[in-house]
Coordinates of C-alpha atoms and ligand atoms in Angstrom, one line a residue:
X15 CA 103.1 42.2 95.1
X16 CA 100.9 39.7 93.3
X17 CA 98.6 42.5 92.1
X18 CA 101.6 43.8 90.1
X19 CA 102.8 40.4 88.8
X20 CA 101.7 41.1 85.2
X21 CA 103.2 44.6 85.1
X22 CA 106.5 43.4 86.7
X23 CA 106.7 40.7 84.1
X24 CA 105.8 42.8 81.1
X25 CA 108.2 45.6 81.9
X26 CA 111.1 43.1 82.1
X27 CA 111.1 43.6 78.3
X28 CA 111.7 47.3 78.7
X29 CA 114.7 47.1 81.0
X30 CA 117.3 47.4 78.2
X31 CA 120.1 48.3 80.6
X32 CA 119.7 45.2 82.8
X33 CA 121.6 42.0 82.4
X34 CA 119.5 39.3 80.7
X35 CA 120.4 36.8 83.4
X36 CA 118.7 38.9 86.1
X37 CA 115.6 39.5 83.9
X38 CA 115.4 35.7 83.2
X39 CA 115.5 35.1 87.0
X40 CA 112.7 37.6 87.6
X41 CA 110.6 36.2 84.8
X42 CA 111.0 32.7 86.2
X43 CA 110.3 33.9 89.7
X44 CA 107.1 35.6 88.7
X45 CA 106.4 32.4 86.8
X46 CA 103.4 33.2 84.7
X47 CA 101.6 30.2 83.2
X48 CA 98.5 30.3 81.1
X49 CA 96.2 27.3 81.5
X50 CA 92.9 25.9 82.6
X51 CA 91.3 25.3 86.0
X52 CA 89.2 22.1 86.0
X53 CA 86.8 20.8 88.6
X54 CA 87.0 17.0 89.2
X55 CA 83.8 15.8 91.1
X56 CA 84.5 13.6 94.1
X57 CA 82.6 10.3 93.7
X58 CA 79.8 10.0 96.3
X59 CA 80.2 13.5 97.5
X60 CA 79.1 17.0 96.5
X61 CA 82.7 18.2 96.7
X62 CA 84.9 19.0 93.7
X63 CA 88.7 19.0 93.5
X64 CA 89.9 22.0 91.5
X65 CA 93.2 21.6 89.6
X66 CA 95.2 24.0 87.4
X67 CA 97.0 22.7 84.3
X68 CA 98.9 24.2 81.4
X69 CA 98.3 20.9 79.5
X70 CA 94.5 20.3 79.2
X71 CA 95.4 18.4 76.0
X72 CA 96.6 15.5 78.3
X73 CA 93.4 15.2 80.4
X74 CA 92.4 11.9 78.8
X75 CA 95.7 10.5 80.3
X76 CA 94.8 11.6 83.9
X77 CA 94.7 8.3 85.7
X78 CA 94.8 9.5 89.3
X79 CA 94.8 12.7 91.3
X80 CA 97.2 13.9 94.0
X81 CA 96.5 16.4 96.8
X82 CA 99.0 18.3 98.9
X83 CA 99.1 17.0 102.5
X84 CA 97.8 20.4 103.6
X85 CA 94.8 20.4 101.2
X86 CA 91.7 21.5 103.2
X87 CA 89.5 18.8 101.7
X88 CA 91.4 15.9 103.2
X89 CA 89.6 15.7 106.5
X90 CA 86.2 15.5 104.7
X91 CA 87.5 12.9 102.3
X92 CA 89.0 10.6 104.8
X93 CA 86.2 10.8 107.5
X94 CA 84.7 7.4 107.9
X95 CA 87.5 5.8 105.8
X96 CA 89.1 2.6 107.1
X97 CA 92.6 4.0 106.7
X98 CA 91.9 7.5 108.1
X99 CA 94.4 7.1 110.9
X100 CA 97.2 6.0 108.5
X101 CA 96.4 9.0 106.2
X102 CA 96.4 11.4 109.2
X103 CA 99.8 10.1 110.3
X104 CA 101.2 10.5 106.8
X105 CA 99.8 14.0 106.5
X106 CA 101.3 15.0 109.8
X107 CA 104.7 13.6 109.1
X108 CA 105.0 15.2 105.6
X109 CA 103.6 18.6 106.7
X110 CA 106.5 18.9 109.1
X111 CA 109.1 18.6 106.3
X112 CA 110.3 21.7 104.6
X113 CA 108.8 22.3 101.2
X114 CA 112.2 22.7 99.4
X115 CA 113.3 19.2 100.4
X116 CA 109.9 17.8 99.8
X117 CA 109.8 18.9 96.2
X118 CA 113.5 18.5 95.3
X119 CA 114.0 16.3 92.2
X120 CA 116.1 13.8 94.1
X121 CA 113.7 13.4 97.0
X122 CA 111.8 10.1 96.9
X123 CA 108.2 10.6 96.0
X124 CA 105.9 9.1 98.5
X125 CA 102.2 9.1 99.0
X126 CA 99.1 7.4 100.4
X127 CA 95.8 6.4 98.8
X128 CA 92.8 8.2 100.5
X129 CA 90.4 5.4 99.6
X130 CA 88.3 7.9 97.6
X131 CA 87.8 8.5 93.9
X132 CA 87.2 11.4 91.6
X133 CA 85.5 11.5 88.2
X134 CA 87.7 12.4 85.2
X135 CA 85.2 14.8 83.6
X136 CA 86.3 13.8 80.1
X137 CA 86.8 10.0 80.3
X138 CA 84.0 9.6 82.9
X139 CA 86.3 7.2 84.6
X140 CA 86.7 6.9 88.4
X141 CA 90.3 7.7 89.3
X142 CA 91.9 7.3 92.7
X143 CA 92.7 10.3 94.9
X144 CA 96.2 10.2 96.5
X145 CA 98.1 12.4 98.8
X146 CA 101.8 13.0 98.2
X147 CA 104.8 14.9 99.4
X148 CA 105.6 16.5 96.0
X149 CA 102.4 18.5 95.7
X150 CA 102.4 21.9 97.5
X151 CA 99.5 24.0 98.7
X152 CA 101.3 27.2 97.7
X153 CA 101.4 26.3 94.0
X154 CA 98.3 26.3 91.8
X155 CA 95.4 24.9 93.8
X156 CA 97.2 22.3 95.9
X157 CA 95.9 19.5 93.8
X158 CA 96.9 18.0 90.5
X159 CA 95.5 15.7 87.9
X160 CA 98.3 13.1 87.4
X161 CA 99.2 12.3 83.8
X162 CA 102.0 9.8 84.2
X163 CA 102.7 9.2 80.5
X164 CA 103.4 12.9 80.0
X165 CA 104.9 14.1 83.3
X166 CA 108.1 12.6 84.8
X167 CA 107.1 13.2 88.5
X168 CA 103.7 11.6 87.9
X169 CA 105.3 8.7 86.1
X170 CA 107.8 8.0 88.9
X171 CA 104.9 8.0 91.3
X172 CA 102.8 5.8 89.2
X173 CA 105.5 3.2 88.8
X174 CA 106.2 3.1 92.5
X175 CA 102.6 2.6 93.4
X176 CA 101.5 0.5 90.4
X177 CA 99.1 3.1 89.1
X178 CA 97.8 3.0 85.4
X179 CA 99.7 4.8 82.7
X180 CA 97.9 5.9 79.5
X181 CA 99.6 7.5 76.5
X182 CA 97.5 10.3 75.1
X183 CA 100.0 12.4 73.2
X184 CA 101.7 10.9 70.1
X185 CA 105.3 12.2 69.5
X186 CA 106.2 13.2 65.9
X187 CA 108.5 10.1 65.7
X188 CA 108.3 6.7 67.4
X189 CA 105.6 5.3 69.6
X190 CA 105.3 5.2 73.4
X191 CA 104.7 2.0 75.3
X192 CA 102.6 2.7 78.4
X193 CA 103.6 -0.6 80.0
X194 CA 107.4 -0.1 79.8
X195 CA 108.2 3.6 79.4
X196 CA 110.4 5.0 82.1
X197 CA 110.8 8.5 80.7
X198 CA 107.6 10.6 80.3
X199 CA 107.0 12.3 77.0
X200 CA 106.5 15.9 78.1
X201 CA 106.5 17.7 74.7
X202 CA 103.5 18.5 72.6
X203 CA 102.3 16.2 69.8
X204 CA 99.2 14.8 68.4
X205 CA 96.3 13.8 70.7
X206 CA 95.5 10.1 70.8
X207 CA 93.1 7.9 72.9
X208 CA 91.3 11.2 73.5
X209 CA 87.7 10.6 72.4
X210 CA 86.3 13.3 70.1
X211 CA 89.6 15.2 70.3
X212 CA 91.8 12.4 68.9
X213 CA 93.9 13.6 66.0
X214 CA 94.2 17.2 67.1
X215 CA 97.7 18.7 67.5
X216 CA 98.3 19.8 71.1
X217 CA 98.0 23.6 70.7
X218 CA 94.6 23.2 69.0
X219 CA 93.5 20.5 71.4
X220 CA 94.3 22.8 74.4
X221 CA 91.9 25.4 73.0
X222 CA 89.2 22.9 72.1
X223 CA 89.2 21.3 75.5
X224 CA 89.2 24.6 77.2
X225 CA 86.2 25.6 75.2
X226 CA 84.5 22.3 76.0
X227 CA 85.1 22.7 79.8
X228 CA 83.9 26.3 79.8
X229 CA 80.7 25.4 77.9
X230 CA 80.1 22.5 80.3
X231 CA 80.7 24.9 83.3
X232 CA 83.4 22.6 84.8
X233 CA 86.5 24.6 83.9
X234 CA 87.8 28.0 82.9
X235 CA 90.9 29.5 81.2
X236 CA 93.0 31.2 83.8
X237 CA 96.5 32.7 84.4
X238 CA 98.6 31.4 87.2
X239 CA 101.6 33.1 88.8
X240 CA 104.3 31.5 90.8
X241 CA 104.9 34.8 92.6
X242 CA 103.5 34.8 96.1
X243 CA 102.6 37.7 98.4
X244 CA 105.2 39.0 100.7
X245 CA 104.8 38.6 104.5
X246 CA 106.6 41.6 105.9
X247 CA 106.5 41.0 109.6
X248 CA 109.6 39.7 111.4
X249 CA 109.9 38.6 115.1
X250 CA 113.0 40.6 115.9
X251 CA 114.1 43.9 117.3
X252 CA 116.1 45.4 114.5
X253 CA 113.5 46.7 112.1
X254 CA 110.8 49.4 111.7
X255 CA 108.0 48.8 114.2
X256 CA 104.7 48.0 112.6
X257 CA 102.4 50.9 113.7
X258 CA 99.5 48.9 115.0
X259 CA 97.8 48.8 118.4
X260 CA 95.6 46.0 119.7
X261 CA 92.7 47.2 121.8
X262 CA 90.5 44.8 123.8
X263 CA 87.4 46.6 122.6
X264 CA 88.3 48.1 119.2
X265 CA 90.5 45.3 117.9
X266 CA 93.3 46.3 115.5
X267 CA 93.8 50.1 115.5
X268 CA 96.5 51.8 113.4
X269 CA 98.7 54.3 115.2
X270 CA 97.4 57.8 114.3
X271 CA 99.4 59.7 111.7
X272 CA 100.5 62.4 114.1
X273 CA 102.0 59.8 116.5
X274 CA 104.2 58.4 113.7
X275 CA 106.9 57.2 113.5
X276 CA 106.8 54.5 116.3
X277 CA 110.4 54.4 117.4
X278 CA 112.3 51.4 118.8
X279 CA 113.0 51.7 122.6
X280 CA 116.7 51.9 123.3
X281 CA 116.8 50.7 126.9
X282 CA 116.3 47.0 126.3
X283 CA 117.8 43.9 127.8
X284 CA 119.2 41.7 125.0
X285 CA 119.1 38.1 126.3
X286 CA 119.4 34.8 124.4
X287 CA 116.1 33.4 123.5
X288 CA 113.5 33.0 120.9
X289 CA 111.4 36.0 121.8
X290 CA 111.9 39.5 120.4
X291 CA 113.1 41.8 123.3
X292 CA 110.3 44.1 122.3
X293 CA 107.9 41.6 123.9
X294 CA 109.7 42.1 127.2
X295 CA 109.4 45.9 127.3
X296 CA 106.3 46.9 129.2
X297 CA 107.1 50.5 128.4
X298 CA 107.0 49.8 124.7
X299 CA 104.1 47.5 124.9
X300 CA 101.6 49.5 127.0
X301 CA 99.8 52.2 125.1
X302 CA 96.3 53.6 125.3
X303 CA 94.0 52.9 122.4
X304 CA 93.9 55.9 120.0
X305 CA 90.1 55.3 119.5
X306 CA 88.7 54.6 123.0
X307 CA 91.6 55.4 125.4
X308 CA 91.5 52.0 127.0
X309 CA 94.8 50.3 127.6
X310 CA 96.0 48.4 124.5
X311 CA 99.2 46.7 123.4
X312 CA 101.6 47.6 120.6
X313 CA 102.4 45.2 117.9
X314 CA 105.9 43.8 118.6
X315 CA 106.7 42.5 115.1
X316 CA 108.9 44.7 113.1
X317 CA 109.1 45.1 109.3
X318 CA 111.3 43.1 107.0
X319 CA 114.5 45.0 106.0
X320 CA 113.4 44.9 102.4
X321 CA 110.6 47.3 103.3
X322 CA 113.3 50.0 103.8
X323 CA 115.7 48.9 101.1
X324 CA 112.9 49.1 98.5
X325 CA 112.8 52.9 98.5
X326 CA 115.9 54.3 100.3
X327 CA 117.2 55.8 97.0
X328 CA 114.1 58.0 96.9
X329 CA 115.2 59.4 100.3
X330 CA 118.6 60.3 98.8
X331 CA 116.9 62.8 96.5
X332 CA 115.7 64.9 99.5
X333 CA 117.6 63.8 102.6
X334 CA 116.6 66.8 104.7
X335 CA 112.9 66.5 104.2
X336 CA 111.3 66.1 107.7
X337 CA 107.6 66.0 107.1
X338 CA 107.4 63.1 104.5
X339 CA 109.5 60.1 103.5
X340 CA 110.8 62.0 100.5
X341 CA 109.9 65.0 98.4
X342 CA 108.0 64.0 95.3
X343 CA 109.4 67.0 93.4
X344 CA 113.0 66.1 94.2
X345 CA 112.3 62.5 93.3
X346 CA 110.7 63.6 90.0
X347 CA 113.8 65.5 89.2
X348 CA 116.4 62.9 90.1
X349 CA 114.8 59.5 89.5
X350 CA 115.2 57.0 88.0
X351 CA 118.7 55.9 89.2
X352 CA 121.0 56.0 86.1
X353 CA 123.3 53.2 87.2
X354 CA 122.7 50.7 89.9
X355 CA 125.3 48.2 91.1
X356 CA 124.6 45.1 93.2
X357 CA 125.2 41.4 93.5
X358 CA 123.3 38.7 91.6
X359 CA 122.0 37.4 94.9
X360 CA 119.5 40.4 94.9
X361 CA 118.0 39.4 91.6
X362 CA 114.6 38.2 92.8
X363 CA 114.6 39.9 96.2
X364 CA 115.7 43.5 96.5
X365 CA 115.7 44.2 92.8
X366 CA 112.1 42.8 92.4
X367 CA 110.8 44.5 95.6
X368 CA 112.3 47.8 94.6
X369 CA 110.5 47.6 91.2
X370 CA 107.3 46.7 93.0
X371 CA 107.6 49.6 95.5
X372 CA 108.3 52.0 92.7
X373 CA 105.0 51.0 91.1
X374 CA 103.1 51.3 94.4
X375 CA 104.6 54.7 95.1
X376 CA 103.7 55.8 91.5
X377 CA 100.1 54.7 92.0
X378 CA 100.0 56.6 95.3
X379 CA 101.0 59.7 93.3
X380 CA 104.4 60.1 94.9
X381 CA 106.5 59.1 91.9
X382 CA 106.3 59.7 88.2
X383 CA 108.4 56.8 87.1
X384 CA 107.5 53.1 86.4
X385 CA 110.9 51.6 87.0
X386 CA 113.6 52.6 89.6
X387 CA 116.9 51.6 87.9
X388 CA 117.8 52.4 84.3
X389 CA 121.0 50.4 84.2
X390 CA 122.1 47.6 86.4
X391 CA 125.5 46.1 86.8
X392 CA 125.8 42.8 88.8
X393 CA 129.3 42.4 89.9
X394 CA 131.0 39.0 89.9
X395 CA 132.6 37.3 92.8
X396 CA 136.2 36.8 93.7
X397 CA 137.0 33.1 93.4
X398 CA 140.2 31.1 94.0
X399 CA 141.1 27.8 92.6
X400 CA 137.7 27.8 90.8
X401 CA 135.7 28.1 94.0
X402 CA 134.0 30.9 95.8
X403 CA 136.2 32.0 98.7
X404 CA 135.0 30.6 102.0
X405 CA 136.4 29.9 105.4
X406 CA 135.2 26.3 105.3
X407 CA 137.1 25.7 102.0
X408 CA 140.2 27.4 103.4
X409 CA 140.8 29.4 100.2
X410 CA 140.5 32.9 101.7
X411 CA 143.0 35.5 100.8
X412 CA 143.8 38.1 103.5
X413 CA 143.7 41.5 101.8
X414 CA 145.6 43.1 104.7
X415 CA 148.5 40.8 104.0
X416 CA 148.4 41.5 100.3
X417 CA 148.3 45.3 100.9
X418 CA 151.2 45.0 103.3
X419 CA 153.3 43.2 100.8
X420 CA 152.4 45.0 97.5
X421 CA 150.5 48.1 98.5
X422 CA 146.8 48.9 98.1
X423 CA 147.4 50.3 94.6
X424 CA 148.8 47.0 93.3
X425 CA 145.9 45.0 94.8
X426 CA 143.3 47.4 93.3
X427 CA 145.0 47.5 89.9
X428 CA 145.1 43.7 89.8
X429 CA 141.4 43.3 90.7
X430 CA 140.3 45.9 88.2
X431 CA 142.6 44.5 85.5
X432 CA 141.9 40.7 86.0
X433 CA 138.3 40.7 84.8
X434 CA 135.5 42.9 83.7
X435 CA 133.4 43.7 86.9
X436 CA 130.4 41.6 85.9
X437 CA 132.5 38.5 85.6
X438 CA 133.9 36.4 88.4
X439 CA 137.5 37.3 89.3
X440 CA 140.0 34.5 89.7
X441 CA 142.4 35.4 92.4
X442 CA 146.0 35.0 91.3
X443 CA 149.2 35.8 93.2
X444 CA 151.0 36.1 89.9
X445 CA 148.4 38.6 88.8
X446 CA 149.2 40.9 91.8
X447 CA 152.9 40.4 91.2
X448 CA 152.3 41.5 87.6
X449 CA 150.4 44.6 88.7
X450 CA 153.1 45.4 91.2
X451 CA 155.8 45.1 88.5
X452 CA 153.8 47.4 86.2
X453 CA 153.5 50.1 88.8
X454 CA 157.2 49.9 89.5
X455 CA 157.7 50.4 85.7
X456 CA 155.5 53.5 85.8
X457 CA 157.4 54.8 88.8
X458 CA 160.8 54.4 87.1
X459 CA 159.6 55.9 83.9
X460 CA 158.1 59.0 85.5
X461 CA 160.9 59.7 88.0
X462 CA 163.6 59.2 85.3
X463 CA 161.9 61.9 83.1
X464 CA 161.5 64.4 85.9
X465 CA 164.8 66.2 85.2
X466 CA 164.0 66.5 81.5
X467 CA 160.5 67.8 81.8
X468 CA 160.9 70.0 84.9
X469 CA 159.6 73.4 84.3
X470 CA 158.3 72.5 80.8
X471 CA 154.8 73.8 80.0
X472 CA 152.8 72.5 77.2
X473 CA 152.1 75.2 74.6
X474 CA 150.0 74.2 71.8
X475 CA 151.3 76.9 69.4
X476 CA 154.8 75.6 69.7
X477 CA 153.7 72.0 69.0
X478 CA 152.8 72.5 65.3
X479 CA 154.8 70.7 62.5
X480 CA 156.1 67.9 64.8
X481 CA 158.4 65.2 63.6
X482 CA 156.7 61.8 62.9
X483 CA 157.9 60.3 66.2
X484 CA 156.7 63.2 68.4
X485 CA 153.4 63.4 66.5
X486 CA 153.0 59.6 67.1
X487 CA 153.5 60.1 70.8
X488 CA 150.8 62.8 71.0
X489 CA 148.5 60.7 68.9
X490 CA 149.0 57.8 71.3
X491 CA 148.3 60.0 74.3
X492 CA 145.1 61.4 73.0
X493 CA 143.9 58.0 71.8
X494 CA 144.6 56.6 75.2
X495 CA 142.6 59.4 76.9
X496 CA 139.7 58.7 74.5
X497 CA 139.8 55.0 75.1
X498 CA 140.2 55.1 78.9
X499 CA 137.3 57.6 79.2
X500 CA 135.0 55.6 77.1
X501 CA 135.9 52.3 78.9
X502 CA 135.4 53.7 82.3
X503 CA 131.9 54.9 81.3
X504 CA 131.1 51.3 80.3
X505 CA 132.8 49.8 83.4
X506 CA 135.4 48.1 81.2
X507 CA 138.2 48.9 83.7
X508 CA 140.3 46.0 82.5
X509 CA 140.6 47.3 78.9
X510 CA 141.1 50.9 80.2
X511 CA 144.1 49.6 82.2
X512 CA 145.4 47.7 79.2
X513 CA 145.3 50.9 77.2
X514 CA 147.4 52.7 79.9
X515 CA 149.9 49.8 79.8
X516 CA 150.2 50.3 76.0
X517 CA 150.9 54.0 76.6
X518 CA 153.6 53.1 79.1
X519 CA 155.2 50.8 76.5
X520 CA 155.1 53.5 73.9
X521 CA 156.8 55.9 76.3
X522 CA 159.6 53.4 77.0
X523 CA 160.2 53.3 73.2
X524 CA 160.3 57.0 72.9
X525 CA 164.0 57.3 73.2
X526 CA 167.2 58.5 71.4
X527 CA 167.1 61.2 68.8
X528 CA 163.3 61.6 68.8
X529 CA 163.6 63.3 72.1
X530 CA 165.8 66.0 70.7
X531 CA 163.2 67.0 68.1
X532 CA 161.3 70.4 68.5
X533 CA 158.3 70.0 70.8
X534 CA 159.5 66.6 72.1
X535 CA 159.9 67.8 75.7
X536 CA 156.4 69.3 75.7
X537 CA 155.0 66.2 74.2
X538 CA 156.8 64.1 76.8
X539 CA 155.5 66.4 79.6
X540 CA 152.0 66.1 78.3
X541 CA 152.3 62.3 78.0
X542 CA 153.6 61.8 81.5
X543 CA 151.0 64.1 83.1
X544 CA 148.2 62.4 81.2
X545 CA 149.6 59.0 82.2
X546 CA 149.4 60.0 85.9
X547 CA 145.9 61.5 85.6
X548 CA 144.6 58.5 83.7
X549 CA 146.0 56.2 86.4
X550 CA 144.7 58.2 89.3
X551 CA 141.2 56.5 89.7
X552 CA 142.9 53.1 89.6
X553 CA 146.0 53.7 91.7
X554 CA 145.3 56.9 93.7
X555 CA 148.3 56.8 96.0
X556 CA 150.9 56.3 93.4
X557 CA 149.3 59.0 91.2
X558 CA 149.1 61.5 94.0
X559 CA 152.8 61.0 94.8
X560 CA 153.9 61.4 91.1
X561 CA 151.6 64.4 90.7
X562 CA 153.4 66.2 93.4
X563 CA 156.8 65.3 92.1
X564 CA 155.7 66.8 88.8
X565 CA 155.5 70.1 90.7
X566 CA 151.9 70.4 91.6
X567 CA 150.7 71.2 95.1
X568 CA 147.0 70.6 94.6
X569 CA 145.7 67.0 95.1
X570 CA 145.2 65.1 91.9
X571 CA 141.8 64.2 93.2
X572 CA 140.7 67.8 92.5
X573 CA 142.1 67.9 89.0
X574 CA 139.5 67.7 86.2
X575 CA 139.4 64.5 84.2
X576 CA 141.4 65.1 80.9
X577 CA 139.6 65.3 77.6
X578 CA 141.2 64.2 74.3
X579 CA 141.7 66.4 71.3
X580 CA 139.9 64.6 68.4
X581 CA 142.3 66.0 65.8
X582 CA 145.3 64.7 67.6
X583 CA 143.7 61.3 68.3
X584 CA 142.9 60.9 64.6
X585 CA 144.9 58.0 63.1
X586 CA 147.4 59.2 60.5
X587 CA 146.5 58.1 57.1
X588 CA 148.6 57.3 54.0
X589 CA 147.5 57.2 50.4
X590 CA 147.4 53.7 48.8
X591 CA 147.9 53.7 45.1
X592 CA 146.0 51.0 43.3
X593 CA 147.0 49.9 39.8
X594 CA 145.4 47.5 37.4
X595 CA 147.9 46.0 34.9
X596 CA 150.4 48.7 35.9
X597 CA 148.0 51.7 35.3
X598 CA 147.0 53.9 38.3
X599 CA 143.2 53.4 38.7
X600 CA 142.4 54.5 42.2
X601 CA 143.8 56.2 45.3
X602 CA 142.6 55.1 48.8
X603 CA 143.3 56.6 52.3
X604 CA 144.4 53.9 54.6
X605 CA 146.0 53.5 58.1
X606 CA 149.7 52.9 57.9
X607 CA 149.2 49.9 60.3
X608 CA 147.5 47.8 57.6
X609 CA 149.1 44.5 56.8
X610 CA 149.9 43.5 53.2
X611 CA 146.9 41.2 53.2
X612 CA 144.6 44.0 54.5
X613 CA 146.0 46.4 51.9
X614 CA 145.2 43.8 49.2
X615 CA 141.6 43.4 50.5
X616 CA 141.0 47.1 50.7
X617 CA 142.2 47.5 47.1
X618 CA 140.1 44.6 45.7
X619 CA 137.0 45.9 47.5
X620 CA 137.4 49.5 46.2
X621 CA 134.4 50.3 44.0
X622 CA 136.3 51.5 41.0
X623 CA 138.6 48.5 41.1
X624 CA 135.7 46.1 41.4
X625 CA 134.1 47.6 38.3
X626 CA 137.3 47.3 36.4
X627 CA 138.0 43.7 37.4
X628 CA 134.4 42.5 37.2
X629 CA 134.2 39.2 35.3
X630 CA 137.9 39.0 34.9
X631 CA 140.3 36.5 36.4
X632 CA 142.8 38.0 38.8
X633 CA 146.1 36.4 38.0
X634 CA 148.3 38.2 40.4
X635 CA 148.3 40.9 43.1
X636 CA 151.6 42.7 43.9
X637 CA 151.8 44.6 47.2
X638 CA 154.4 47.3 48.1
X639 CA 153.9 47.8 51.8
X640 CA 152.4 51.3 52.7
X641 CA 152.5 52.4 49.1
X642 CA 150.9 50.4 46.3
X643 CA 148.9 47.5 45.1
X644 CA 149.1 46.3 41.5
X645 CA 146.4 43.9 40.3
X646 CA 147.2 41.8 37.2
X647 CA 144.2 40.5 35.3
Ligands
ZN19 ZN1 89.9 50.9 121.8

């Protein structure tokens, strides 16, 4: 994967449909840093210690060096040293600790002096070589130049072991005291105590020192990535067998193409123990060498599950293909995935591996895309009392119990309504209670209207010239269809449900004489049907039941999603008359919902009115709601 580090990083910028949080995690995981590799000669030895630093401008402040306990040079360095045994004991002890604990900020930094010195190539000073727990072989070169004045870890270490501290970067304000400072100054600044480079600002100093090191042949500019290669073998049964045979004569031999795939044996004994059961199966193990025919043994490690999950979606494009993993033609037609959904815990594992695999398959000529997932939604967690639900915290909610008490529809509606899906959802018993009450309200509304709208069919030609109340109901219905459809597309289920709730409120207010108007029954029939159809993805059981009570025999699941009529959804507009000093000067179309203040603002911002009132003092503005604004100047 390291071969693709740069491309994986660059293309983060092109993933416009991904949450920024995931991209940041991937960028940090890839961890590109541009810096300089520098060789520090070991005093009294032909060896050099190579370090990587992003801050060559601080090299004059490097007062000691630190090696990872696993550094390969250590045995050479400590041979014939008086304290060799103590160093070996330290190395053995620290190497056994896990690297996460070792490098954690709160872990006490500890180290041991090797007895040897290196030459700082810029100061020509001899500086002591230490070994410490906080340096890892996996990062950089496994060795660092320690600049205690400008790195907190190095400063903590220097204070503990009484190592010299030298300030070489001057902050823009204030001065640093090497003797007493407890907080390292890690920002850039002006180089001081730095020989010929003194006075340079950090950015320029970095370049000049890199030039100097390259010319002297003791350093070079280089790019470092935090990303490591991926060990894919696992010592367990469940996984794809690695198709390799070990022959006593030929060594490592791949299983020939025609013998693929190697399948897992099914007749195994699963016993407790550290060994993979594959190692116990002679039938699986014994195989003749494909090259010389001699008896060999199969590899018993299987592949990491991420191997399979990195490309399974390609298989979905041609699930019946038998002679290849997937059909490149089908993949070219279907890929990339338009919308992918997964938890944030996949940010730097599955989601990074899948991107990597896509690029590898592309370079093998099997895919025509660079990236697998166009849009990504990372759903939030369900939390209770502010904490992630867990057995140990005892804040688990039993969904079966909830479903028994309120029904699956209420539980679903609550979860979809409580938060947008990318946010964490705070579990609330009152919330479910609220969803339950709302669905009861829907039930009462629809069942109460059944007698009125029974046998009514919606006929557009009989729905012209409607009274204001009936027209308003139709407008609300079509606006709701428009909003719910758009919100579902964007996964804004909570606002979609809120819009349905508004429609229900509107229907409850559609009472009395309005319902006697021409077309009212048809409009009511349309509104009730649309309400049920819009609810059906959220509360399928309730919707199905109501649908049948409305007289349909086909399942609502097979009914097409409704579409709104843009003309009907259009907000009704009224004409606002604007006067200046009592004379009509402008007419503006506005929504009847505008408040008096909004009407005033619309009038004052009208272009003709602005011209007429320019440079004049407005003494008074009179507003007649939904009709008129008079401006007195
Ligand atoms: Zn062989």
